[in-house]
Amino acid sequence: YKIISPREVDDQFQVFNLREDEVGFYDYDAGVVFPEKAIEAFYELAKERVDFRFNEPVLDWDFEEGRIAVRTSKDSYAAEKIIFCCGAWLPQLVPELALPLKVERNVQFWMRPREPGELFNIKRMPIYGFQEIDGRVFYGAPDSGEGVKVAKHHSGVFVDPDCVDRNATKDEENEVREFLRRRMPLLDGEPVSFSTCLYTNAPDLHFVIDYHPKSRNVILVSPCSGHGFKFSPMIGEIASEMALDGKTKSDISFFNLARLTTTPPR
């Protein structure tokens, strides 16, 4: 990485406004992961060995005669081991653990630049993040054909995952626009689209990867506190090792369940 001055940021990218007392942190190896394409690739690699069941919510599960019984909206199943990696729905599936997790609603916008649009092209513009003096963080990615992504990291709006308003409010759009007018005024154009996503936050904003306290045959892999998808290949490898070998060669002690009862909220 390289620390660069406001003048260097302006000379190199021409779209960001930094104050004189700020610096840029430029990571040469940073990049973008496209979730839809990544999930499709995972599916193609796994479909010859995996029996996929879609649109089949889990209703409940329990320990039965040394196996794990799962009841869904369509059928019942039994297995020796199970991995729960269900994000915002984890607290509902393991209520006996009383996990101190909060589901947070966050909105992402894709904006159309005013001009010149080529400055926001994926070949010219990097992914970016701004940490403001008041603690707010805004981030985004360049235009890869669907507009420039811009979003606030952590809204502070906590919800029930089954009752989420998927529409962006005017206040949410205005907060993003206020950021753009100060930091990227050329991007304060028309919104192309928006999307609502859910962060499932642990008190320390880190991952949860551990065995269920009652059985090492039940593996919990969630939440990811809003920054997990890019790690999913590694997390998937860890979870498969835990299920197949009863342990992982990676050090995951930092992500244990026990810490959730001892770590103060942030």
PDB file of C-alpha atoms in Angstrom:
ATOM      1  CA  TYR A   1       0.000   0.000   0.000  1.00  0.00           C
ATOM      2  CA  LYS A   2       0.968   3.646  -0.242  1.00  0.00           C
ATOM      3  CA  ILE A   3      -0.035   6.732   1.702  1.00  0.00           C
ATOM      4  CA  ILE A   4      -0.853   9.510  -0.773  1.00  0.00           C
ATOM      5  CA  SER A   5      -1.527  13.208  -0.300  1.00  0.00           C
ATOM      6  CA  PRO A   6      -4.749  15.008  -1.269  1.00  0.00           C
ATOM      7  CA  ARG A   7      -2.935  16.470  -4.292  1.00  0.00           C
ATOM      8  CA  GLU A   8      -1.795  13.000  -5.406  1.00  0.00           C
ATOM      9  CA  VAL A   9      -5.330  11.670  -4.986  1.00  0.00           C
ATOM     10  CA  ASP A  10      -6.660  14.484  -7.163  1.00  0.00           C
ATOM     11  CA  ASP A  11      -3.946  14.089  -9.797  1.00  0.00           C
ATOM     12  CA  GLN A  12      -4.432  10.332 -10.055  1.00  0.00           C
ATOM     13  CA  PHE A  13      -8.225   9.974  -9.862  1.00  0.00           C
ATOM     14  CA  GLN A  14      -9.784  13.456 -10.265  1.00  0.00           C
ATOM     15  CA  VAL A  15     -13.086  12.475  -8.642  1.00  0.00           C
ATOM     16  CA  PHE A  16     -12.396  12.601  -4.877  1.00  0.00           C
ATOM     17  CA  ASN A  17     -12.325  15.685  -2.647  1.00  0.00           C
ATOM     18  CA  LEU A  18      -9.933  15.407   0.308  1.00  0.00           C
ATOM     19  CA  ARG A  19      -9.263  18.106   2.852  1.00  0.00           C
ATOM     20  CA  GLU A  20      -5.694  19.355   3.250  1.00  0.00           C
ATOM     21  CA  ASP A  21      -5.363  17.566   6.606  1.00  0.00           C
ATOM     22  CA  GLU A  22      -6.415  14.181   5.180  1.00  0.00           C
ATOM     23  CA  VAL A  23      -4.490  11.420   3.419  1.00  0.00           C
ATOM     24  CA  GLY A  24      -5.327   8.616   1.043  1.00  0.00           C
ATOM     25  CA  PHE A  25      -4.494   4.967   1.739  1.00  0.00           C
ATOM     26  CA  TYR A  26      -3.972   3.251  -1.616  1.00  0.00           C
ATOM     27  CA  ASP A  27      -3.938  -0.553  -1.730  1.00  0.00           C
ATOM     28  CA  TYR A  28      -2.500  -1.828  -5.012  1.00  0.00           C
ATOM     29  CA  ASP A  29      -4.110  -5.273  -4.605  1.00  0.00           C
ATOM     30  CA  ALA A  30      -7.642  -4.147  -3.709  1.00  0.00           C
ATOM     31  CA  GLY A  31     -10.476  -5.230  -5.972  1.00  0.00           C
ATOM     32  CA  VAL A  32     -14.144  -6.041  -6.389  1.00  0.00           C
ATOM     33  CA  VAL A  33     -16.000  -9.316  -5.858  1.00  0.00           C
ATOM     34  CA  PHE A  34     -19.276  -9.666  -7.767  1.00  0.00           C
ATOM     35  CA  PRO A  35     -21.497 -11.794  -5.474  1.00  0.00           C
ATOM     36  CA  GLU A  36     -23.880 -13.092  -8.132  1.00  0.00           C
ATOM     37  CA  LYS A  37     -21.029 -14.329 -10.339  1.00  0.00           C
ATOM     38  CA  ALA A  38     -19.189 -15.816  -7.352  1.00  0.00           C
ATOM     39  CA  ILE A  39     -22.266 -17.706  -6.139  1.00  0.00           C
ATOM     40  CA  GLU A  40     -22.907 -18.991  -9.653  1.00  0.00           C
ATOM     41  CA  ALA A  41     -19.305 -20.244  -9.820  1.00  0.00           C
ATOM     42  CA  PHE A  42     -19.641 -21.991  -6.429  1.00  0.00           C
ATOM     43  CA  TYR A  43     -22.878 -23.606  -7.599  1.00  0.00           C
ATOM     44  CA  GLU A  44     -21.342 -24.873 -10.843  1.00  0.00           C
ATOM     45  CA  LEU A  45     -18.412 -26.387  -8.944  1.00  0.00           C
ATOM     46  CA  ALA A  46     -20.654 -28.111  -6.398  1.00  0.00           C
ATOM     47  CA  LYS A  47     -23.746 -29.209  -8.314  1.00  0.00           C
ATOM     48  CA  GLU A  48     -22.358 -32.619  -9.318  1.00  0.00           C
ATOM     49  CA  ARG A  49     -21.876 -33.559  -5.651  1.00  0.00           C
ATOM     50  CA  VAL A  50     -24.516 -31.537  -3.830  1.00  0.00           C
ATOM     51  CA  ASP A  51     -28.297 -31.942  -3.671  1.00  0.00           C
ATOM     52  CA  PHE A  52     -29.504 -28.339  -3.674  1.00  0.00           C
ATOM     53  CA  ARG A  53     -32.941 -27.442  -2.286  1.00  0.00           C
ATOM     54  CA  PHE A  54     -34.076 -23.886  -2.964  1.00  0.00           C
ATOM     55  CA  ASN A  55     -36.945 -21.812  -1.489  1.00  0.00           C
ATOM     56  CA  GLU A  56     -37.350 -24.235   1.410  1.00  0.00           C
ATOM     57  CA  PRO A  57     -37.232 -22.365   4.745  1.00  0.00           C
ATOM     58  CA  VAL A  58     -36.177 -24.314   7.825  1.00  0.00           C
ATOM     59  CA  LEU A  59     -38.988 -24.378  10.390  1.00  0.00           C
ATOM     60  CA  ASP A  60     -37.209 -26.149  13.251  1.00  0.00           C
ATOM     61  CA  TRP A  61     -34.521 -28.697  14.078  1.00  0.00           C
ATOM     62  CA  ASP A  62     -33.497 -30.926  16.987  1.00  0.00           C
ATOM     63  CA  PHE A  63     -31.201 -33.716  18.144  1.00  0.00           C
ATOM     64  CA  GLU A  64     -32.764 -37.140  17.562  1.00  0.00           C
ATOM     65  CA  GLU A  65     -31.032 -40.462  18.326  1.00  0.00           C
ATOM     66  CA  GLY A  66     -27.567 -39.177  17.591  1.00  0.00           C
ATOM     67  CA  ARG A  67     -28.575 -37.413  14.411  1.00  0.00           C
ATOM     68  CA  ILE A  68     -29.763 -33.929  13.504  1.00  0.00           C
ATOM     69  CA  ALA A  69     -33.410 -33.755  12.407  1.00  0.00           C
ATOM     70  CA  VAL A  70     -34.482 -30.776  10.312  1.00  0.00           C
ATOM     71  CA  ARG A  71     -38.033 -29.872   9.333  1.00  0.00           C
ATOM     72  CA  THR A  72     -38.619 -27.456   6.451  1.00  0.00           C
ATOM     73  CA  SER A  73     -41.656 -25.992   4.750  1.00  0.00           C
ATOM     74  CA  LYS A  74     -41.591 -28.908   2.290  1.00  0.00           C
ATOM     75  CA  ASP A  75     -40.001 -31.967   3.911  1.00  0.00           C
ATOM     76  CA  SER A  76     -38.063 -33.476   6.826  1.00  0.00           C
ATOM     77  CA  TYR A  77     -34.404 -34.534   6.799  1.00  0.00           C
ATOM     78  CA  ALA A  78     -31.892 -36.231   9.085  1.00  0.00           C
ATOM     79  CA  ALA A  79     -28.110 -36.026   8.969  1.00  0.00           C
ATOM     80  CA  GLU A  80     -25.092 -36.810  11.076  1.00  0.00           C
ATOM     81  CA  LYS A  81     -23.858 -33.220  10.903  1.00  0.00           C
ATOM     82  CA  ILE A  82     -25.233 -29.820   9.953  1.00  0.00           C
ATOM     83  CA  ILE A  83     -23.773 -26.405   9.193  1.00  0.00           C
ATOM     84  CA  PHE A  84     -25.946 -23.368   9.874  1.00  0.00           C
ATOM     85  CA  CYS A  85     -24.739 -20.412   7.800  1.00  0.00           C
ATOM     86  CA  CYS A  86     -28.014 -18.546   7.657  1.00  0.00           C
ATOM     87  CA  GLY A  87     -26.970 -14.981   8.404  1.00  0.00           C
ATOM     88  CA  ALA A  88     -29.762 -12.885   9.830  1.00  0.00           C
ATOM     89  CA  TRP A  89     -31.850 -15.961  10.705  1.00  0.00           C
ATOM     90  CA  LEU A  90     -29.274 -17.614  12.953  1.00  0.00           C
ATOM     91  CA  PRO A  91     -30.734 -16.225  16.226  1.00  0.00           C
ATOM     92  CA  GLN A  92     -34.116 -17.722  15.291  1.00  0.00           C
ATOM     93  CA  LEU A  93     -32.636 -21.173  14.646  1.00  0.00           C
ATOM     94  CA  VAL A  94     -30.632 -21.352  17.876  1.00  0.00           C
ATOM     95  CA  PRO A  95     -32.765 -19.366  20.353  1.00  0.00           C
ATOM     96  CA  GLU A  96     -31.450 -21.506  23.230  1.00  0.00           C
ATOM     97  CA  LEU A  97     -28.068 -19.770  22.874  1.00  0.00           C
ATOM     98  CA  ALA A  98     -29.551 -16.264  23.276  1.00  0.00           C
ATOM     99  CA  LEU A  99     -26.892 -14.866  20.948  1.00  0.00           C
ATOM    100  CA  PRO A 100     -26.461 -11.075  21.276  1.00  0.00           C
ATOM    101  CA  LEU A 101     -26.740 -10.467  17.533  1.00  0.00           C
ATOM    102  CA  LYS A 102     -28.387  -7.477  15.884  1.00  0.00           C
ATOM    103  CA  VAL A 103     -29.752  -7.485  12.338  1.00  0.00           C
ATOM    104  CA  GLU A 104     -29.118  -4.142  10.669  1.00  0.00           C
ATOM    105  CA  ARG A 105     -30.824  -2.837   7.528  1.00  0.00           C
ATOM    106  CA  ASN A 106     -28.496  -1.066   5.086  1.00  0.00           C
ATOM    107  CA  VAL A 107     -29.172   0.494   1.703  1.00  0.00           C
ATOM    108  CA  GLN A 108     -26.770   0.647  -1.237  1.00  0.00           C
ATOM    109  CA  PHE A 109     -27.211   3.017  -4.165  1.00  0.00           C
ATOM    110  CA  TRP A 110     -25.870   2.927  -7.718  1.00  0.00           C
ATOM    111  CA  MET A 111     -25.518   6.408  -9.172  1.00  0.00           C
ATOM    112  CA  ARG A 112     -25.073   7.712 -12.698  1.00  0.00           C
ATOM    113  CA  PRO A 113     -22.234  10.260 -12.904  1.00  0.00           C
ATOM    114  CA  ARG A 114     -22.907  13.641 -14.358  1.00  0.00           C
ATOM    115  CA  GLU A 115     -19.766  14.201 -16.438  1.00  0.00           C
ATOM    116  CA  PRO A 116     -17.198  13.137 -17.434  1.00  0.00           C
ATOM    117  CA  GLY A 117     -18.443   9.588 -16.957  1.00  0.00           C
ATOM    118  CA  GLU A 118     -15.178   7.941 -18.048  1.00  0.00           C
ATOM    119  CA  LEU A 119     -13.529   9.052 -14.794  1.00  0.00           C
ATOM    120  CA  PHE A 120     -15.808   6.610 -12.943  1.00  0.00           C
ATOM    121  CA  ASN A 121     -15.116   3.652 -15.228  1.00  0.00           C
ATOM    122  CA  ILE A 122     -13.774   0.490 -13.587  1.00  0.00           C
ATOM    123  CA  LYS A 123     -10.510   0.971 -15.528  1.00  0.00           C
ATOM    124  CA  ARG A 124      -9.973   4.430 -14.048  1.00  0.00           C
ATOM    125  CA  MET A 125     -11.597   4.599 -10.643  1.00  0.00           C
ATOM    126  CA  PRO A 126     -10.669   2.418  -7.629  1.00  0.00           C
ATOM    127  CA  ILE A 127     -12.982   1.008  -5.020  1.00  0.00           C
ATOM    128  CA  TYR A 128     -13.103   3.562  -2.226  1.00  0.00           C
ATOM    129  CA  GLY A 129     -13.986   4.239   1.377  1.00  0.00           C
ATOM    130  CA  PHE A 130     -14.205   7.475   3.360  1.00  0.00           C
ATOM    131  CA  GLN A 131     -13.985   7.553   7.129  1.00  0.00           C
ATOM    132  CA  GLU A 132     -15.494  10.865   8.150  1.00  0.00           C
ATOM    133  CA  ILE A 133     -14.448  12.841  11.205  1.00  0.00           C
ATOM    134  CA  ASP A 134     -17.807  12.093  12.869  1.00  0.00           C
ATOM    135  CA  GLY A 135     -17.188   8.347  12.572  1.00  0.00           C
ATOM    136  CA  ARG A 136     -19.459   7.651   9.603  1.00  0.00           C
ATOM    137  CA  VAL A 137     -18.036   5.465   6.837  1.00  0.00           C
ATOM    138  CA  PHE A 138     -19.095   5.640   3.198  1.00  0.00           C
ATOM    139  CA  TYR A 139     -17.800   3.259   0.564  1.00  0.00           C
ATOM    140  CA  GLY A 140     -18.384   2.110  -2.970  1.00  0.00           C
ATOM    141  CA  ALA A 141     -17.088   0.734  -6.238  1.00  0.00           C
ATOM    142  CA  PRO A 142     -16.537   2.071  -9.761  1.00  0.00           C
ATOM    143  CA  ASP A 143     -18.948   1.768 -12.663  1.00  0.00           C
ATOM    144  CA  SER A 144     -18.819  -1.704 -14.192  1.00  0.00           C
ATOM    145  CA  GLY A 145     -21.931  -1.120 -16.291  1.00  0.00           C
ATOM    146  CA  GLU A 146     -24.634  -0.563 -13.675  1.00  0.00           C
ATOM    147  CA  GLY A 147     -23.588   2.784 -12.196  1.00  0.00           C
ATOM    148  CA  VAL A 148     -21.182   3.729  -9.393  1.00  0.00           C
ATOM    149  CA  LYS A 149     -21.911   2.075  -6.073  1.00  0.00           C
ATOM    150  CA  VAL A 150     -22.137   4.312  -2.995  1.00  0.00           C
ATOM    151  CA  ALA A 151     -23.376   3.337   0.450  1.00  0.00           C
ATOM    152  CA  LYS A 152     -23.128   4.145   4.117  1.00  0.00           C
ATOM    153  CA  HIS A 153     -21.501   1.388   6.185  1.00  0.00           C
ATOM    154  CA  HIS A 154     -23.769   0.704   9.201  1.00  0.00           C
ATOM    155  CA  SER A 155     -27.072   2.553   9.275  1.00  0.00           C
ATOM    156  CA  GLY A 156     -27.908   1.902  12.925  1.00  0.00           C
ATOM    157  CA  VAL A 157     -31.404   0.716  11.885  1.00  0.00           C
ATOM    158  CA  PHE A 158     -32.110  -2.714  13.410  1.00  0.00           C
ATOM    159  CA  VAL A 159     -34.882  -4.957  12.095  1.00  0.00           C
ATOM    160  CA  ASP A 160     -36.599  -8.334  12.134  1.00  0.00           C
ATOM    161  CA  PRO A 161     -35.223 -10.169   9.052  1.00  0.00           C
ATOM    162  CA  ASP A 162     -38.723 -11.419   8.186  1.00  0.00           C
ATOM    163  CA  CYS A 163     -40.182  -7.898   8.164  1.00  0.00           C
ATOM    164  CA  VAL A 164     -37.729  -5.707   6.259  1.00  0.00           C
ATOM    165  CA  ASP A 165     -38.706  -2.616   4.297  1.00  0.00           C
ATOM    166  CA  ARG A 166     -36.835  -3.109   1.027  1.00  0.00           C
ATOM    167  CA  ASN A 167     -37.486   0.410  -0.235  1.00  0.00           C
ATOM    168  CA  ALA A 168     -34.955   3.216   0.087  1.00  0.00           C
ATOM    169  CA  THR A 169     -36.225   6.258   1.963  1.00  0.00           C
ATOM    170  CA  LYS A 170     -35.700   9.847   0.888  1.00  0.00           C
ATOM    171  CA  ASP A 171     -33.654  10.468   4.033  1.00  0.00           C
ATOM    172  CA  GLU A 172     -31.320   7.601   3.112  1.00  0.00           C
ATOM    173  CA  GLU A 173     -30.849   8.967  -0.391  1.00  0.00           C
ATOM    174  CA  ASN A 174     -30.304  12.481   0.955  1.00  0.00           C
ATOM    175  CA  GLU A 175     -27.585  11.309   3.348  1.00  0.00           C
ATOM    176  CA  VAL A 176     -25.744   9.669   0.463  1.00  0.00           C
ATOM    177  CA  ARG A 177     -26.175  12.776  -1.694  1.00  0.00           C
ATOM    178  CA  GLU A 178     -24.841  15.014   1.058  1.00  0.00           C
ATOM    179  CA  PHE A 179     -21.741  12.816   1.140  1.00  0.00           C
ATOM    180  CA  LEU A 180     -21.405  12.943  -2.655  1.00  0.00           C
ATOM    181  CA  ARG A 181     -21.710  16.725  -2.822  1.00  0.00           C
ATOM    182  CA  ARG A 182     -18.791  17.058  -0.420  1.00  0.00           C
ATOM    183  CA  ARG A 183     -16.603  14.193  -1.589  1.00  0.00           C
ATOM    184  CA  MET A 184     -17.530  13.310  -5.197  1.00  0.00           C
ATOM    185  CA  PRO A 185     -19.637  16.147  -6.609  1.00  0.00           C
ATOM    186  CA  LEU A 186     -19.440  14.814 -10.177  1.00  0.00           C
ATOM    187  CA  LEU A 187     -21.302  11.706  -8.997  1.00  0.00           C
ATOM    188  CA  ASP A 188     -24.307  13.606  -7.663  1.00  0.00           C
ATOM    189  CA  GLY A 189     -26.446  12.586 -10.625  1.00  0.00           C
ATOM    190  CA  GLU A 190     -29.491  10.387 -11.033  1.00  0.00           C
ATOM    191  CA  PRO A 191     -29.756   7.137  -9.073  1.00  0.00           C
ATOM    192  CA  VAL A 192     -29.732   4.072 -11.319  1.00  0.00           C
ATOM    193  CA  SER A 193     -30.908   1.597  -8.683  1.00  0.00           C
ATOM    194  CA  PHE A 194     -30.741   0.680  -5.006  1.00  0.00           C
ATOM    195  CA  SER A 195     -30.677  -2.485  -2.925  1.00  0.00           C
ATOM    196  CA  THR A 196     -31.353  -3.271   0.723  1.00  0.00           C
ATOM    197  CA  CYS A 197     -29.084  -5.741   2.507  1.00  0.00           C
ATOM    198  CA  LEU A 198     -28.828  -7.083   6.042  1.00  0.00           C
ATOM    199  CA  TYR A 199     -25.804  -7.040   8.313  1.00  0.00           C
ATOM    200  CA  THR A 200     -25.944  -9.532  11.179  1.00  0.00           C
ATOM    201  CA  ASN A 201     -23.694  -7.906  13.748  1.00  0.00           C
ATOM    202  CA  ALA A 202     -21.865  -9.479  16.643  1.00  0.00           C
ATOM    203  CA  PRO A 203     -21.093  -7.038  19.497  1.00  0.00           C
ATOM    204  CA  ASP A 204     -17.440  -6.807  18.409  1.00  0.00           C
ATOM    205  CA  LEU A 205     -18.362  -6.743  14.673  1.00  0.00           C
ATOM    206  CA  HIS A 206     -16.373  -9.908  13.938  1.00  0.00           C
ATOM    207  CA  PHE A 207     -17.399 -13.368  12.702  1.00  0.00           C
ATOM    208  CA  VAL A 208     -18.908 -16.313  14.573  1.00  0.00           C
ATOM    209  CA  ILE A 209     -17.424 -19.681  13.562  1.00  0.00           C
ATOM    210  CA  ASP A 210     -17.788 -22.403  16.185  1.00  0.00           C
ATOM    211  CA  TYR A 211     -19.435 -25.652  17.227  1.00  0.00           C
ATOM    212  CA  HIS A 212     -22.773 -25.639  19.029  1.00  0.00           C
ATOM    213  CA  PRO A 213     -22.141 -25.988  22.798  1.00  0.00           C
ATOM    214  CA  LYS A 214     -24.315 -29.142  22.911  1.00  0.00           C
ATOM    215  CA  SER A 215     -22.755 -30.967  19.973  1.00  0.00           C
ATOM    216  CA  ARG A 216     -19.753 -30.777  17.678  1.00  0.00           C
ATOM    217  CA  ASN A 217     -22.034 -32.147  14.975  1.00  0.00           C
ATOM    218  CA  VAL A 218     -23.696 -28.725  14.703  1.00  0.00           C
ATOM    219  CA  ILE A 219     -21.526 -25.970  13.231  1.00  0.00           C
ATOM    220  CA  LEU A 220     -22.463 -22.298  13.359  1.00  0.00           C
ATOM    221  CA  VAL A 221     -21.022 -20.036  10.674  1.00  0.00           C
ATOM    222  CA  SER A 222     -22.560 -16.632  11.094  1.00  0.00           C
ATOM    223  CA  PRO A 223     -22.822 -13.710  11.425  1.00  0.00           C
ATOM    224  CA  CYS A 224     -20.376 -11.862   9.256  1.00  0.00           C
ATOM    225  CA  SER A 225     -21.081  -8.376  10.638  1.00  0.00           C
ATOM    226  CA  GLY A 226     -21.434  -6.815   7.200  1.00  0.00           C
ATOM    227  CA  HIS A 227     -18.052  -7.718   5.740  1.00  0.00           C
ATOM    228  CA  GLY A 228     -18.108 -11.460   5.196  1.00  0.00           C
ATOM    229  CA  PHE A 229     -18.830 -12.284   1.581  1.00  0.00           C
ATOM    230  CA  LYS A 230     -15.326 -11.726   0.275  1.00  0.00           C
ATOM    231  CA  PHE A 231     -14.101 -14.287   2.812  1.00  0.00           C
ATOM    232  CA  SER A 232     -16.691 -16.930   1.897  1.00  0.00           C
ATOM    233  CA  PRO A 233     -14.303 -19.314   0.048  1.00  0.00           C
ATOM    234  CA  MET A 234     -12.041 -19.472   3.114  1.00  0.00           C
ATOM    235  CA  ILE A 235     -14.943 -19.677   5.565  1.00  0.00           C
ATOM    236  CA  GLY A 236     -16.455 -22.462   3.465  1.00  0.00           C
ATOM    237  CA  GLU A 237     -13.181 -24.378   3.568  1.00  0.00           C
ATOM    238  CA  ILE A 238     -13.001 -23.975   7.354  1.00  0.00           C
ATOM    239  CA  ALA A 239     -16.607 -25.149   7.797  1.00  0.00           C
ATOM    240  CA  SER A 240     -16.047 -28.208   5.601  1.00  0.00           C
ATOM    241  CA  GLU A 241     -12.952 -29.156   7.602  1.00  0.00           C
ATOM    242  CA  MET A 242     -14.895 -28.794  10.842  1.00  0.00           C
ATOM    243  CA  ALA A 243     -17.671 -31.029   9.501  1.00  0.00           C
ATOM    244  CA  LEU A 244     -15.493 -33.681   7.839  1.00  0.00           C
ATOM    245  CA  ASP A 245     -12.477 -33.782  10.150  1.00  0.00           C
ATOM    246  CA  GLY A 246     -13.873 -32.489  13.434  1.00  0.00           C
ATOM    247  CA  LYS A 247     -11.322 -29.649  13.412  1.00  0.00           C
ATOM    248  CA  THR A 248      -9.782 -27.050  11.137  1.00  0.00           C
ATOM    249  CA  LYS A 249      -6.157 -26.260  10.467  1.00  0.00           C
ATOM    250  CA  SER A 250      -7.014 -22.544  10.668  1.00  0.00           C
ATOM    251  CA  ASP A 251      -6.935 -20.684  13.974  1.00  0.00           C
ATOM    252  CA  ILE A 252     -10.558 -19.648  14.560  1.00  0.00           C
ATOM    253  CA  SER A 253     -10.319 -19.123  18.316  1.00  0.00           C
ATOM    254  CA  PHE A 254     -10.931 -15.420  17.730  1.00  0.00           C
ATOM    255  CA  PHE A 255     -14.422 -16.240  16.360  1.00  0.00           C
ATOM    256  CA  ASN A 256     -15.649 -18.442  19.205  1.00  0.00           C
ATOM    257  CA  LEU A 257     -19.121 -18.263  20.737  1.00  0.00           C
ATOM    258  CA  ALA A 258     -17.881 -17.811  24.308  1.00  0.00           C
ATOM    259  CA  ARG A 259     -16.587 -14.299  23.634  1.00  0.00           C
ATOM    260  CA  LEU A 260     -20.122 -13.054  22.894  1.00  0.00           C
ATOM    261  CA  THR A 261     -20.969 -13.183  26.573  1.00  0.00           C
ATOM    262  CA  THR A 262     -17.846 -11.312  27.634  1.00  0.00           C
ATOM    263  CA  THR A 263     -17.271  -8.664  24.935  1.00  0.00           C
ATOM    264  CA  PRO A 264     -18.849  -5.230  25.599  1.00  0.00           C
ATOM    265  CA  PRO A 265     -20.905  -3.779  22.699  1.00  0.00           C
ATOM    266  CA  ARG A 266     -19.255  -1.324  20.308  1.00  0.00           C
TER     267      ARG A 266
END
